[in-house]
GROMACS .gro file of C-alpha atoms in nm:
model
  211
    1UNK     CA    1   3.864   3.048   4.825
    2UNK     CA    2   3.701   2.859   5.111
    3UNK     CA    3   3.596   3.185   5.278
    4UNK     CA    4   3.446   3.313   4.952
    5UNK     CA    5   3.241   2.996   4.914
    6UNK     CA    6   3.118   3.024   5.272
    7UNK     CA    7   3.028   3.391   5.227
    8UNK     CA    8   2.835   3.321   4.909
    9UNK     CA    9   2.646   3.040   5.081
   10UNK     CA   10   2.554   3.270   5.371
   11UNK     CA   11   2.421   3.525   5.124
   12UNK     CA   12   2.214   3.265   4.940
   13UNK     CA   13   2.066   3.134   5.264
   14UNK     CA   14   1.984   3.484   5.384
   15UNK     CA   15   1.839   3.575   5.044
   16UNK     CA   16   1.619   3.266   5.042
   17UNK     CA   17   1.483   3.359   5.384
   18UNK     CA   18   1.422   3.720   5.279
   19UNK     CA   19   1.252   3.631   4.950
   20UNK     CA   20   1.035   3.366   5.115
   21UNK     CA   21   0.921   3.613   5.379
   22UNK     CA   22   0.878   3.932   5.177
   23UNK     CA   23   0.867   3.834   4.810
   24UNK     CA   24   1.098   3.960   4.538
   25UNK     CA   25   0.968   4.318   4.517
   26UNK     CA   26   0.982   4.396   4.889
   27UNK     CA   27   1.302   4.203   4.964
   28UNK     CA   28   1.589   4.427   5.077
   29UNK     CA   29   1.951   4.368   4.981
   30UNK     CA   30   2.061   4.550   5.294
   31UNK     CA   31   1.849   4.318   5.504
   32UNK     CA   32   1.999   4.018   5.326
   33UNK     CA   33   2.350   4.142   5.393
   34UNK     CA   34   2.266   4.207   5.756
   35UNK     CA   35   2.129   3.853   5.798
   36UNK     CA   36   2.436   3.710   5.628
   37UNK     CA   37   2.671   3.926   5.836
   38UNK     CA   38   2.847   4.074   5.533
   39UNK     CA   39   2.875   4.414   5.365
   40UNK     CA   40   2.683   4.515   5.053
   41UNK     CA   41   3.017   4.520   4.878
   42UNK     CA   42   3.053   4.149   4.945
   43UNK     CA   43   2.709   4.089   4.793
   44UNK     CA   44   2.798   4.277   4.475
   45UNK     CA   45   3.121   4.077   4.452
   46UNK     CA   46   2.911   3.765   4.389
   47UNK     CA   47   2.588   3.899   4.238
   48UNK     CA   48   2.511   4.181   3.995
   49UNK     CA   49   2.184   4.286   4.157
   50UNK     CA   50   1.869   4.154   4.327
   51UNK     CA   51   1.752   3.989   4.005
   52UNK     CA   52   2.079   3.798   3.975
   53UNK     CA   53   2.057   3.693   4.339
   54UNK     CA   54   1.702   3.563   4.299
   55UNK     CA   55   1.797   3.382   3.979
   56UNK     CA   56   2.089   3.216   4.158
   57UNK     CA   57   1.833   3.046   4.380
   58UNK     CA   58   1.567   2.945   4.129
   59UNK     CA   59   1.703   2.945   3.774
   60UNK     CA   60   1.868   2.602   3.777
   61UNK     CA   61   1.562   2.422   3.923
   62UNK     CA   62   1.333   2.601   3.676
   63UNK     CA   63   1.552   2.512   3.379
   64UNK     CA   64   1.576   2.149   3.485
   65UNK     CA   65   1.200   2.127   3.535
   66UNK     CA   66   1.143   2.263   3.186
   67UNK     CA   67   1.379   1.998   3.048
   68UNK     CA   68   1.187   1.725   3.232
   69UNK     CA   69   0.859   1.864   3.099
   70UNK     CA   70   0.986   1.875   2.741
   71UNK     CA   71   1.127   1.523   2.771
   72UNK     CA   72   0.789   1.398   2.894
   73UNK     CA   73   0.608   1.573   2.611
   74UNK     CA   74   0.850   1.431   2.355
   75UNK     CA   75   0.787   1.077   2.481
   76UNK     CA   76   0.414   1.142   2.490
   77UNK     CA   77   0.425   1.236   2.121
   78UNK     CA   78   0.545   0.889   2.019
   79UNK     CA   79   0.289   0.690   1.818
   80UNK     CA   80   0.298   0.398   2.063
   81UNK     CA   81   0.237   0.634   2.355
   82UNK     CA   82  -0.067   0.779   2.182
   83UNK     CA   83  -0.205   0.429   2.143
   84UNK     CA   84  -0.156   0.370   2.516
   85UNK     CA   85  -0.346   0.689   2.593
   86UNK     CA   86  -0.637   0.563   2.385
   87UNK     CA   87  -0.632   0.239   2.585
   88UNK     CA   88  -0.646   0.446   2.909
   89UNK     CA   89  -0.306   0.334   3.041
   90UNK     CA   90  -0.293   0.556   3.351
   91UNK     CA   91  -0.002   0.390   3.532
   92UNK     CA   92   0.270   0.458   3.277
   93UNK     CA   93   0.163   0.818   3.225
   94UNK     CA   94   0.154   0.872   3.600
   95UNK     CA   95   0.503   0.726   3.645
   96UNK     CA   96   0.639   0.991   3.409
   97UNK     CA   97   0.446   1.270   3.579
   98UNK     CA   98   0.565   1.139   3.917
   99UNK     CA   99   0.924   1.218   3.816
  100UNK     CA  100   0.824   1.582   3.768
  101UNK     CA  101   0.642   1.593   4.102
  102UNK     CA  102   0.941   1.436   4.278
  103UNK     CA  103   1.178   1.692   4.127
  104UNK     CA  104   0.954   1.980   4.232
  105UNK     CA  105   0.955   1.858   4.591
  106UNK     CA  106   1.332   1.822   4.589
  107UNK     CA  107   1.337   2.199   4.537
  108UNK     CA  108   1.016   2.276   4.721
  109UNK     CA  109   1.116   2.620   4.855
  110UNK     CA  110   1.264   2.730   4.525
  111UNK     CA  111   0.949   2.646   4.328
  112UNK     CA  112   0.731   2.797   4.597
  113UNK     CA  113   0.930   3.119   4.554
  114UNK     CA  114   0.879   3.111   4.178
  115UNK     CA  115   0.506   3.049   4.214
  116UNK     CA  116   0.426   3.287   4.500
  117UNK     CA  117   0.715   3.528   4.553
  118UNK     CA  118   0.849   3.612   4.205
  119UNK     CA  119   0.627   3.912   4.121
  120UNK     CA  120   0.852   4.184   3.978
  121UNK     CA  121   1.125   3.944   3.867
  122UNK     CA  122   1.178   3.785   3.527
  123UNK     CA  123   1.033   3.463   3.667
  124UNK     CA  124   0.690   3.609   3.741
  125UNK     CA  125   0.541   3.464   3.420
  126UNK     CA  126   0.664   3.110   3.485
  127UNK     CA  127   0.313   2.965   3.502
  128UNK     CA  128   0.197   3.137   3.183
  129UNK     CA  129   0.510   3.019   3.001
  130UNK     CA  130   0.446   2.663   3.119
  131UNK     CA  131   0.087   2.684   2.996
  132UNK     CA  132   0.205   2.809   2.655
  133UNK     CA  133   0.448   2.517   2.617
  134UNK     CA  134   0.184   2.269   2.731
  135UNK     CA  135  -0.080   2.417   2.502
  136UNK     CA  136   0.143   2.386   2.193
  137UNK     CA  137   0.212   2.025   2.282
  138UNK     CA  138  -0.151   1.932   2.342
  139UNK     CA  139  -0.265   2.114   2.032
  140UNK     CA  140  -0.044   1.875   1.838
  141UNK     CA  141  -0.153   1.572   2.044
  142UNK     CA  142  -0.522   1.657   2.006
  143UNK     CA  143  -0.483   1.693   1.629
  144UNK     CA  144  -0.304   1.360   1.597
  145UNK     CA  145  -0.558   1.180   1.814
  146UNK     CA  146  -0.842   1.336   1.614
  147UNK     CA  147  -0.685   1.210   1.292
  148UNK     CA  148  -0.613   0.863   1.433
  149UNK     CA  149  -0.967   0.821   1.562
  150UNK     CA  150  -1.131   1.017   1.279
  151UNK     CA  151  -1.284   1.269   1.517
  152UNK     CA  152  -1.354   1.643   1.467
  153UNK     CA  153  -1.070   1.882   1.549
  154UNK     CA  154  -1.092   2.028   1.899
  155UNK     CA  155  -1.134   2.404   1.930
  156UNK     CA  156  -0.832   2.601   2.045
  157UNK     CA  157  -1.015   2.730   2.353
  158UNK     CA  158  -1.072   2.374   2.474
  159UNK     CA  159  -0.705   2.282   2.430
  160UNK     CA  160  -0.604   2.599   2.615
  161UNK     CA  161  -0.842   2.523   2.902
  162UNK     CA  162  -0.718   2.165   2.945
  163UNK     CA  163  -0.354   2.280   2.929
  164UNK     CA  164  -0.421   2.545   3.192
  165UNK     CA  165  -0.598   2.286   3.408
  166UNK     CA  166  -0.294   2.056   3.399
  167UNK     CA  167  -0.045   2.327   3.495
  168UNK     CA  168  -0.280   2.460   3.763
  169UNK     CA  169  -0.291   2.111   3.915
  170UNK     CA  170   0.085   2.122   3.970
  171UNK     CA  171   0.064   2.476   4.106
  172UNK     CA  172  -0.219   2.384   4.342
  173UNK     CA  173  -0.052   2.077   4.489
  174UNK     CA  174   0.280   2.255   4.547
  175UNK     CA  175   0.121   2.560   4.709
  176UNK     CA  176  -0.121   2.360   4.927
  177UNK     CA  177   0.060   2.037   5.015
  178UNK     CA  178   0.401   2.015   5.183
  179UNK     CA  179   0.406   1.633   5.179
  180UNK     CA  180   0.543   1.478   4.859
  181UNK     CA  181   0.368   1.152   4.943
  182UNK     CA  182   0.027   1.319   4.962
  183UNK     CA  183   0.107   1.519   4.649
  184UNK     CA  184   0.168   1.195   4.459
  185UNK     CA  185  -0.173   1.060   4.562
  186UNK     CA  186  -0.336   1.385   4.449
  187UNK     CA  187  -0.157   1.389   4.114
  188UNK     CA  188  -0.242   1.027   4.044
  189UNK     CA  189  -0.609   1.126   4.058
  190UNK     CA  190  -0.536   1.426   3.837
  191UNK     CA  191  -0.374   1.203   3.574
  192UNK     CA  192  -0.684   0.984   3.560
  193UNK     CA  193  -0.902   1.293   3.533
  194UNK     CA  194  -0.695   1.448   3.255
  195UNK     CA  195  -0.662   1.135   3.040
  196UNK     CA  196  -1.029   1.045   3.084
  197UNK     CA  197  -1.121   1.406   3.009
  198UNK     CA  198  -0.922   1.412   2.687
  199UNK     CA  199  -1.076   1.087   2.569
  200UNK     CA  200  -1.425   1.201   2.662
  201UNK     CA  201  -1.385   1.532   2.480
  202UNK     CA  202  -1.260   1.351   2.170
  203UNK     CA  203  -1.540   1.096   2.191
  204UNK     CA  204  -1.293   0.809   2.234
  205UNK     CA  205  -1.402   0.724   2.590
  206UNK     CA  206  -1.754   0.636   2.470
  207UNK     CA  207  -1.608   0.398   2.212
  208UNK     CA  208  -1.386   0.229   2.471
  209UNK     CA  209  -1.695   0.176   2.686
  210UNK     CA  210  -1.885   0.035   2.393
  211UNK     CA  211  -2.132   0.324   2.368
   0.00000   0.00000   0.00000
């Protein structure tokens, strides 16, 4: 049992190295086995195929990130939270987003693989799926804010663009900044930009400034 656990761990470490270097499509199972010092038979004892091996590295972090995202969106949908957004309460919104950033940096290599090395795997559309989830949420938020403030309904293209901008901010910071501390500083600015942008688009920012 102990030997099996050690063998599986060697395979996962070798697979991570191979995927990080070559990407999913070009990664070789034979090369992974050679790095791990095991036979291909040993690999197939633990994993069905290359897809299963890649998923063993990234699926749990991806699933947990999605749960954090959905939890944040659920809290953001609360009536009191919407009122805070209108009052430009950046700190509380950033503290929630900071939890997501922190989690991403706990699994930095895994998310980097999903974002830059997953072409050809079932995780290659991770960013698009995140945008879709975010867009549905912000479509609802925009409609509720428009009703609360008696403003015209935002066009779908605008909601899509803002949603894409938010997800791209996470992608950019993870793919360009290895320091979690610096990433937090960057994302704090992004939060201010996004909230101010939403309020400006809805015409609420002008009212808050007395214009």
